[in-house]
Amino acid sequence: MSRDGVKKPGRFLTVEGGEGVGKSTQIVALADAIRKAGFDVVITREPGGTPGAEAIRQLLLGGSAERWLPRTEALLFAAARSDHVERLIKPALENGKWVISDRFLDSSRAYQGGGSGLSDNDILALHKIGSQGLLPDRTLVLRLDTNEAMKRASSRDAGHADRIQSRDSGFHTDVDNAFVGFAEKESRIRLVDASGPEEVVTSRLLSEISDLLELS
Ligand SMILES: Nc1ncnc2c1ncn2[C@@H]1O[C@H](COP(=O)(O)OP(=O)(O)O)[C@@H](O)[C@H]1O
Ligand SMILES: [Mg+2]
């Protein structure tokens, strides 16, 4: 609620990019900065964010790399997202909160679309059915050299990668290329250099949402 008693709209931000680029680290810093600007912030993640979606997350991230066929995997992601949107994201936005999700639809488009036999339109159709096509107000894509990202992720995980992380580095480069392609066509999607110290990356991210902070 603003001082004049008018309820301000909630904003929906998503942070995307390959494994190890610094998404989780930066989301904490972004949330701090947005809270300092006077807003309530909810941090969430995909797949997951609600009890039902976290249960689906276990199915998606556990087991062998070949556990699910691409179509099954895309449907599981869309089902998890539906629960997450209806039960957490939409209610928070309706209450005027800012929601920051660690991955969202564009990860499905980058990972499950393209090479896996499903088109971008197929993934968007699943999103329309599952989540009424809800799109973020802004999507921040962190980009880092693949080797550097793998180094960051492996020092964090001490060698314990999940099903999707354990796919090869060529796959990670394809994912990054997919995000670049989306950003060329959709103005809500911004590419952000994830190299350098954490605080420098945070200020790059804040400059990509400064318009939203001022208008709110
Ligand atoms: N700017 C940075 N410089 C160096 N290391 C970083 C930076 N940002 C994050 N890290 C470290 O890299 C690892 C991966 O970061 P994380 O936020 O977990 O990435 P993601 O969530 O994208 O997989 C973590 O150990 C984190 O502390
Ligand atoms: Mg993370």
mmCIF file of C-alpha atoms and ligand atoms in Angstrom:
data_model
loop_
_atom_site.group_PDB
_atom_site.id
_atom_site.type_symbol
_atom_site.label_atom_id
_atom_site.label_comp_id
_atom_site.label_asym_id
_atom_site.label_seq_id
_atom_site.Cartn_x
_atom_site.Cartn_y
_atom_site.Cartn_z
ATOM 1 C CA MET A 1 0.000 0.000 0.000
ATOM 2 C CA SER A 2 1.416 3.430 -0.866
ATOM 3 C CA ARG A 3 1.150 6.439 1.450
ATOM 4 C CA ASP A 4 -1.941 7.719 -0.369
ATOM 5 C CA GLY A 5 -3.692 4.403 0.338
ATOM 6 C CA VAL A 6 -3.699 3.173 -3.280
ATOM 7 C CA LYS A 7 -2.632 -0.421 -3.622
ATOM 8 C CA LYS A 8 0.435 -0.738 -5.827
ATOM 9 C CA PRO A 9 0.630 -3.552 -8.332
ATOM 10 C CA GLY A 10 2.856 -6.517 -7.587
ATOM 11 C CA ARG A 11 5.658 -7.189 -10.051
ATOM 12 C CA PHE A 12 6.799 -10.537 -11.335
ATOM 13 C CA LEU A 13 10.524 -10.964 -12.077
ATOM 14 C CA THR A 14 12.227 -14.108 -13.254
ATOM 15 C CA VAL A 15 15.943 -14.829 -13.265
ATOM 16 C CA GLU A 16 17.209 -17.238 -15.882
ATOM 17 C CA GLY A 17 20.465 -18.610 -17.239
ATOM 18 C CA GLY A 18 22.513 -21.791 -17.189
ATOM 19 C CA GLU A 19 23.605 -23.659 -14.090
ATOM 20 C CA GLY A 20 26.302 -21.925 -12.047
ATOM 21 C CA VAL A 21 25.887 -18.426 -13.519
ATOM 22 C CA GLY A 22 24.862 -16.976 -10.129
ATOM 23 C CA LYS A 23 21.043 -16.906 -10.230
ATOM 24 C CA SER A 24 20.419 -17.960 -6.615
ATOM 25 C CA THR A 25 23.162 -15.630 -5.342
ATOM 26 C CA GLN A 26 21.810 -12.634 -7.248
ATOM 27 C CA ILE A 27 18.164 -13.237 -6.337
ATOM 28 C CA VAL A 28 19.005 -12.760 -2.647
ATOM 29 C CA ALA A 29 20.798 -9.480 -3.431
ATOM 30 C CA LEU A 30 17.990 -8.274 -5.722
ATOM 31 C CA ALA A 31 15.347 -9.056 -3.092
ATOM 32 C CA ASP A 32 17.340 -7.059 -0.506
ATOM 33 C CA ALA A 33 17.522 -4.048 -2.812
ATOM 34 C CA ILE A 34 13.814 -4.213 -3.694
ATOM 35 C CA ARG A 35 12.861 -4.533 -0.004
ATOM 36 C CA LYS A 36 14.986 -1.456 0.746
ATOM 37 C CA ALA A 37 12.912 0.368 -1.872
ATOM 38 C CA GLY A 38 9.855 -0.399 0.287
ATOM 39 C CA PHE A 39 8.255 -3.484 -1.276
ATOM 40 C CA ASP A 40 7.385 -6.931 0.020
ATOM 41 C CA VAL A 41 9.304 -9.585 -1.891
ATOM 42 C CA VAL A 42 8.646 -13.301 -2.238
ATOM 43 C CA ILE A 43 11.493 -15.474 -3.517
ATOM 44 C CA THR A 44 10.560 -18.722 -5.177
ATOM 45 C CA ARG A 45 11.983 -21.244 -7.619
ATOM 46 C CA GLU A 46 11.165 -23.656 -10.416
ATOM 47 C CA PRO A 47 10.520 -26.440 -10.686
ATOM 48 C CA GLY A 48 8.909 -26.139 -7.260
ATOM 49 C CA GLY A 49 7.757 -23.272 -5.065
ATOM 50 C CA THR A 50 4.645 -25.014 -3.662
ATOM 51 C CA PRO A 51 4.329 -28.440 -1.977
ATOM 52 C CA GLY A 52 2.760 -30.026 -5.083
ATOM 53 C CA ALA A 53 5.323 -28.510 -7.417
ATOM 54 C CA GLU A 54 8.211 -29.504 -5.107
ATOM 55 C CA ALA A 55 6.909 -33.115 -5.266
ATOM 56 C CA ILE A 56 7.042 -32.922 -9.071
ATOM 57 C CA ARG A 57 10.553 -31.399 -8.765
ATOM 58 C CA GLN A 58 11.725 -34.615 -7.088
ATOM 59 C CA LEU A 59 10.451 -36.582 -10.099
ATOM 60 C CA LEU A 60 12.128 -34.194 -12.534
ATOM 61 C CA LEU A 61 15.557 -33.758 -10.980
ATOM 62 C CA GLY A 62 16.119 -37.243 -9.517
ATOM 63 C CA GLY A 63 17.030 -40.436 -11.369
ATOM 64 C CA SER A 64 19.029 -41.051 -14.527
ATOM 65 C CA ALA A 65 19.468 -38.515 -17.323
ATOM 66 C CA GLU A 66 17.193 -40.669 -19.567
ATOM 67 C CA ARG A 67 14.444 -41.125 -16.987
ATOM 68 C CA TRP A 68 11.859 -39.036 -18.886
ATOM 69 C CA LEU A 69 11.215 -38.634 -22.586
ATOM 70 C CA PRO A 70 11.232 -34.963 -23.685
ATOM 71 C CA ARG A 71 7.423 -34.692 -23.998
ATOM 72 C CA THR A 72 6.838 -36.240 -20.599
ATOM 73 C CA GLU A 73 9.432 -33.931 -19.096
ATOM 74 C CA ALA A 74 7.800 -30.854 -20.677
ATOM 75 C CA LEU A 75 4.382 -31.890 -19.311
ATOM 76 C CA LEU A 76 5.787 -32.400 -15.812
ATOM 77 C CA PHE A 77 7.373 -28.940 -15.876
ATOM 78 C CA ALA A 78 4.098 -27.405 -17.093
ATOM 79 C CA ALA A 79 2.141 -29.226 -14.364
ATOM 80 C CA ALA A 80 4.528 -28.051 -11.647
ATOM 81 C CA ARG A 81 4.336 -24.493 -13.016
ATOM 82 C CA SER A 82 0.524 -24.556 -13.018
ATOM 83 C CA ASP A 83 0.441 -25.336 -9.285
ATOM 84 C CA HIS A 84 3.128 -22.731 -8.605
ATOM 85 C CA VAL A 85 1.339 -19.971 -10.568
ATOM 86 C CA GLU A 86 -2.154 -20.622 -9.209
ATOM 87 C CA ARG A 87 -1.244 -21.167 -5.569
ATOM 88 C CA LEU A 88 1.752 -18.918 -4.981
ATOM 89 C CA ILE A 89 2.605 -16.445 -7.758
ATOM 90 C CA LYS A 90 -0.847 -15.062 -8.626
ATOM 91 C CA PRO A 91 -2.021 -14.687 -5.004
ATOM 92 C CA ALA A 92 1.230 -12.875 -4.068
ATOM 93 C CA LEU A 93 0.939 -10.489 -7.041
ATOM 94 C CA GLU A 94 -2.708 -9.815 -6.195
ATOM 95 C CA ASN A 95 -1.530 -8.820 -2.701
ATOM 96 C CA GLY A 96 0.870 -6.261 -4.178
ATOM 97 C CA LYS A 97 4.018 -8.297 -3.543
ATOM 98 C CA TRP A 98 6.995 -8.575 -5.832
ATOM 99 C CA VAL A 99 7.730 -12.174 -6.792
ATOM 100 C CA ILE A 100 11.184 -13.252 -7.942
ATOM 101 C CA SER A 101 11.358 -16.740 -9.390
ATOM 102 C CA ASP A 102 14.631 -18.623 -9.836
ATOM 103 C CA ARG A 103 13.820 -19.946 -13.334
ATOM 104 C CA PHE A 104 10.369 -19.974 -14.974
ATOM 105 C CA LEU A 105 8.811 -20.510 -18.400
ATOM 106 C CA ASP A 106 11.865 -19.399 -20.391
ATOM 107 C CA SER A 107 13.929 -22.233 -18.875
ATOM 108 C CA SER A 108 11.354 -24.689 -20.259
ATOM 109 C CA ARG A 109 11.571 -22.973 -23.624
ATOM 110 C CA ALA A 110 15.395 -23.079 -23.587
ATOM 111 C CA TYR A 111 15.840 -26.588 -22.152
ATOM 112 C CA GLN A 112 12.810 -28.545 -23.375
ATOM 113 C CA GLY A 113 12.184 -26.624 -26.605
ATOM 114 C CA GLY A 114 14.455 -26.761 -29.613
ATOM 115 C CA GLY A 115 16.584 -29.906 -29.705
ATOM 116 C CA SER A 116 14.121 -32.171 -27.872
ATOM 117 C CA GLY A 117 11.465 -32.479 -30.606
ATOM 118 C CA LEU A 118 9.125 -29.894 -29.062
ATOM 119 C CA SER A 119 8.811 -26.477 -30.647
ATOM 120 C CA ASP A 120 8.768 -23.159 -28.796
ATOM 121 C CA ASN A 121 5.074 -22.895 -29.737
ATOM 122 C CA ASP A 122 4.402 -26.305 -28.143
ATOM 123 C CA ILE A 123 5.938 -25.146 -24.847
ATOM 124 C CA LEU A 124 3.984 -21.869 -24.987
ATOM 125 C CA ALA A 125 0.768 -23.853 -25.653
ATOM 126 C CA LEU A 126 1.397 -25.980 -22.547
ATOM 127 C CA HIS A 127 1.949 -22.759 -20.583
ATOM 128 C CA LYS A 128 -1.350 -21.340 -21.843
ATOM 129 C CA ILE A 129 -3.211 -24.461 -20.709
ATOM 130 C CA GLY A 130 -1.419 -24.827 -17.373
ATOM 131 C CA SER A 131 -0.880 -21.224 -16.282
ATOM 132 C CA GLN A 132 -3.173 -19.087 -18.482
ATOM 133 C CA GLY A 133 -0.043 -17.874 -20.262
ATOM 134 C CA LEU A 134 1.149 -15.725 -17.330
ATOM 135 C CA LEU A 135 4.354 -13.890 -18.327
ATOM 136 C CA PRO A 136 6.862 -12.107 -16.070
ATOM 137 C CA ASP A 137 7.037 -8.294 -16.075
ATOM 138 C CA ARG A 138 10.794 -8.679 -16.571
ATOM 139 C CA THR A 139 13.102 -11.616 -17.174
ATOM 140 C CA LEU A 140 16.798 -11.240 -16.378
ATOM 141 C CA VAL A 141 19.057 -13.722 -18.129
ATOM 142 C CA LEU A 142 22.489 -14.086 -16.544
ATOM 143 C CA ARG A 143 25.174 -14.963 -19.073
ATOM 144 C CA LEU A 144 28.600 -16.347 -18.334
ATOM 145 C CA ASP A 145 31.215 -18.238 -20.300
ATOM 146 C CA THR A 146 30.266 -21.955 -20.108
ATOM 147 C CA ASN A 147 33.567 -23.045 -18.559
ATOM 148 C CA GLU A 148 33.400 -20.334 -15.919
ATOM 149 C CA ALA A 149 29.796 -21.292 -15.051
ATOM 150 C CA MET A 150 30.738 -24.968 -14.784
ATOM 151 C CA LYS A 151 33.646 -24.065 -12.499
ATOM 152 C CA ARG A 152 31.337 -22.026 -10.242
ATOM 153 C CA ALA A 153 28.733 -24.833 -10.155
ATOM 154 C CA SER A 154 31.206 -27.629 -9.504
ATOM 155 C CA SER A 155 32.947 -25.784 -6.675
ATOM 156 C CA ARG A 156 29.485 -25.236 -5.139
ATOM 157 C CA ASP A 157 28.275 -28.851 -5.626
ATOM 158 C CA ALA A 158 31.541 -30.717 -5.004
ATOM 159 C CA GLY A 159 30.756 -32.942 -8.003
ATOM 160 C CA HIS A 160 27.089 -33.813 -7.205
ATOM 161 C CA ALA A 161 25.211 -32.710 -10.328
ATOM 162 C CA ASP A 162 21.468 -33.368 -10.850
ATOM 163 C CA ARG A 163 19.896 -34.978 -13.977
ATOM 164 C CA ILE A 164 19.719 -31.799 -15.999
ATOM 165 C CA GLN A 165 23.041 -30.345 -14.827
ATOM 166 C CA SER A 166 24.840 -33.549 -15.839
ATOM 167 C CA ARG A 167 24.099 -33.025 -19.555
ATOM 168 C CA ASP A 168 27.194 -32.022 -21.527
ATOM 169 C CA SER A 169 28.679 -28.556 -22.036
ATOM 170 C CA GLY A 170 27.430 -28.411 -25.670
ATOM 171 C CA PHE A 171 23.915 -28.639 -24.269
ATOM 172 C CA HIS A 172 24.609 -25.705 -21.934
ATOM 173 C CA THR A 173 25.862 -23.608 -24.863
ATOM 174 C CA ASP A 174 22.644 -24.432 -26.788
ATOM 175 C CA VAL A 175 20.615 -23.269 -23.790
ATOM 176 C CA ASP A 176 22.490 -19.959 -23.662
ATOM 177 C CA ASN A 177 21.969 -19.480 -27.415
ATOM 178 C CA ALA A 178 18.246 -20.104 -26.966
ATOM 179 C CA PHE A 179 18.004 -17.337 -24.314
ATOM 180 C CA VAL A 180 19.823 -14.936 -26.659
ATOM 181 C CA GLY A 181 17.286 -15.732 -29.395
ATOM 182 C CA PHE A 182 14.327 -15.012 -27.093
ATOM 183 C CA ALA A 183 15.837 -11.704 -25.935
ATOM 184 C CA GLU A 184 16.152 -10.539 -29.543
ATOM 185 C CA LYS A 185 12.386 -10.858 -30.022
ATOM 186 C CA GLU A 186 10.874 -10.122 -26.597
ATOM 187 C CA SER A 187 11.553 -6.831 -24.826
ATOM 188 C CA ARG A 188 10.688 -8.196 -21.355
ATOM 189 C CA ILE A 189 13.783 -10.443 -21.635
ATOM 190 C CA ARG A 190 17.128 -8.739 -20.841
ATOM 191 C CA LEU A 191 20.583 -10.271 -21.174
ATOM 192 C CA VAL A 192 22.915 -9.434 -18.295
ATOM 193 C CA ASP A 193 26.662 -10.065 -18.096
ATOM 194 C CA ALA A 194 27.214 -12.355 -15.052
ATOM 195 C CA SER A 195 31.013 -12.047 -14.967
ATOM 196 C CA GLY A 196 32.908 -10.153 -12.273
ATOM 197 C CA PRO A 197 32.213 -9.538 -8.580
ATOM 198 C CA GLU A 198 28.743 -10.225 -7.167
ATOM 199 C CA GLU A 199 27.994 -6.531 -6.378
ATOM 200 C CA VAL A 200 28.821 -5.489 -9.934
ATOM 201 C CA VAL A 201 26.425 -8.106 -11.324
ATOM 202 C CA THR A 202 23.725 -6.929 -8.881
ATOM 203 C CA SER A 203 23.998 -3.329 -10.077
ATOM 204 C CA ARG A 204 23.720 -4.481 -13.702
ATOM 205 C CA LEU A 205 20.521 -6.345 -12.778
ATOM 206 C CA LEU A 206 19.069 -3.365 -10.883
ATOM 207 C CA SER A 207 19.642 -1.093 -13.860
ATOM 208 C CA GLU A 208 17.463 -3.478 -15.934
ATOM 209 C CA ILE A 209 14.508 -3.097 -13.525
ATOM 210 C CA SER A 210 14.917 0.573 -12.557
ATOM 211 C CA ASP A 211 11.848 1.556 -14.616
ATOM 212 C CA LEU A 212 9.684 -0.966 -12.732
ATOM 213 C CA LEU A 213 10.918 0.262 -9.344
ATOM 214 C CA GLU A 214 10.121 3.877 -10.229
ATOM 215 C CA LEU A 215 6.677 3.207 -11.719
ATOM 216 C CA SER A 216 5.493 1.053 -8.865
HETATM 217 N N1 LIG B 1 29.949 -13.042 -9.191
HETATM 218 C C1 LIG B 1 30.431 -14.197 -8.691
HETATM 219 N N2 LIG B 1 31.760 -14.432 -8.681
HETATM 220 C C2 LIG B 1 32.252 -15.595 -8.197
HETATM 221 N N3 LIG B 1 31.509 -16.618 -7.702
HETATM 222 C C3 LIG B 1 30.176 -16.443 -7.703
HETATM 223 C C4 LIG B 1 29.571 -15.238 -8.210
HETATM 224 N N4 LIG B 1 28.221 -15.355 -8.085
HETATM 225 C C5 LIG B 1 28.005 -16.564 -7.544
HETATM 226 N N5 LIG B 1 29.170 -17.224 -7.290
HETATM 227 C C6 LIG B 1 29.346 -18.567 -6.727
HETATM 228 O O1 LIG B 1 29.151 -19.494 -7.798
HETATM 229 C C7 LIG B 1 28.395 -20.620 -7.370
HETATM 230 C C8 LIG B 1 27.148 -20.729 -8.231
HETATM 231 O O2 LIG B 1 26.275 -19.636 -7.927
HETATM 232 P P1 LIG B 1 24.705 -19.864 -7.799
HETATM 233 O O3 LIG B 1 24.113 -18.567 -7.356
HETATM 234 O O4 LIG B 1 24.430 -21.084 -6.994
HETATM 235 O O5 LIG B 1 24.350 -20.136 -9.346
HETATM 236 P P2 LIG B 1 23.005 -20.697 -10.011
HETATM 237 O O6 LIG B 1 21.909 -20.494 -9.007
HETATM 238 O O7 LIG B 1 22.842 -19.875 -11.249
HETATM 239 O O8 LIG B 1 23.262 -22.124 -10.357
HETATM 240 C C9 LIG B 1 28.106 -20.405 -5.900
HETATM 241 O O9 LIG B 1 29.060 -21.139 -5.140
HETATM 242 C C10 LIG B 1 28.270 -18.909 -5.704
HETATM 243 O O10 LIG B 1 28.695 -18.572 -4.399
HETATM 244 MG MG MG B 2 20.584 -21.881 -8.148
#
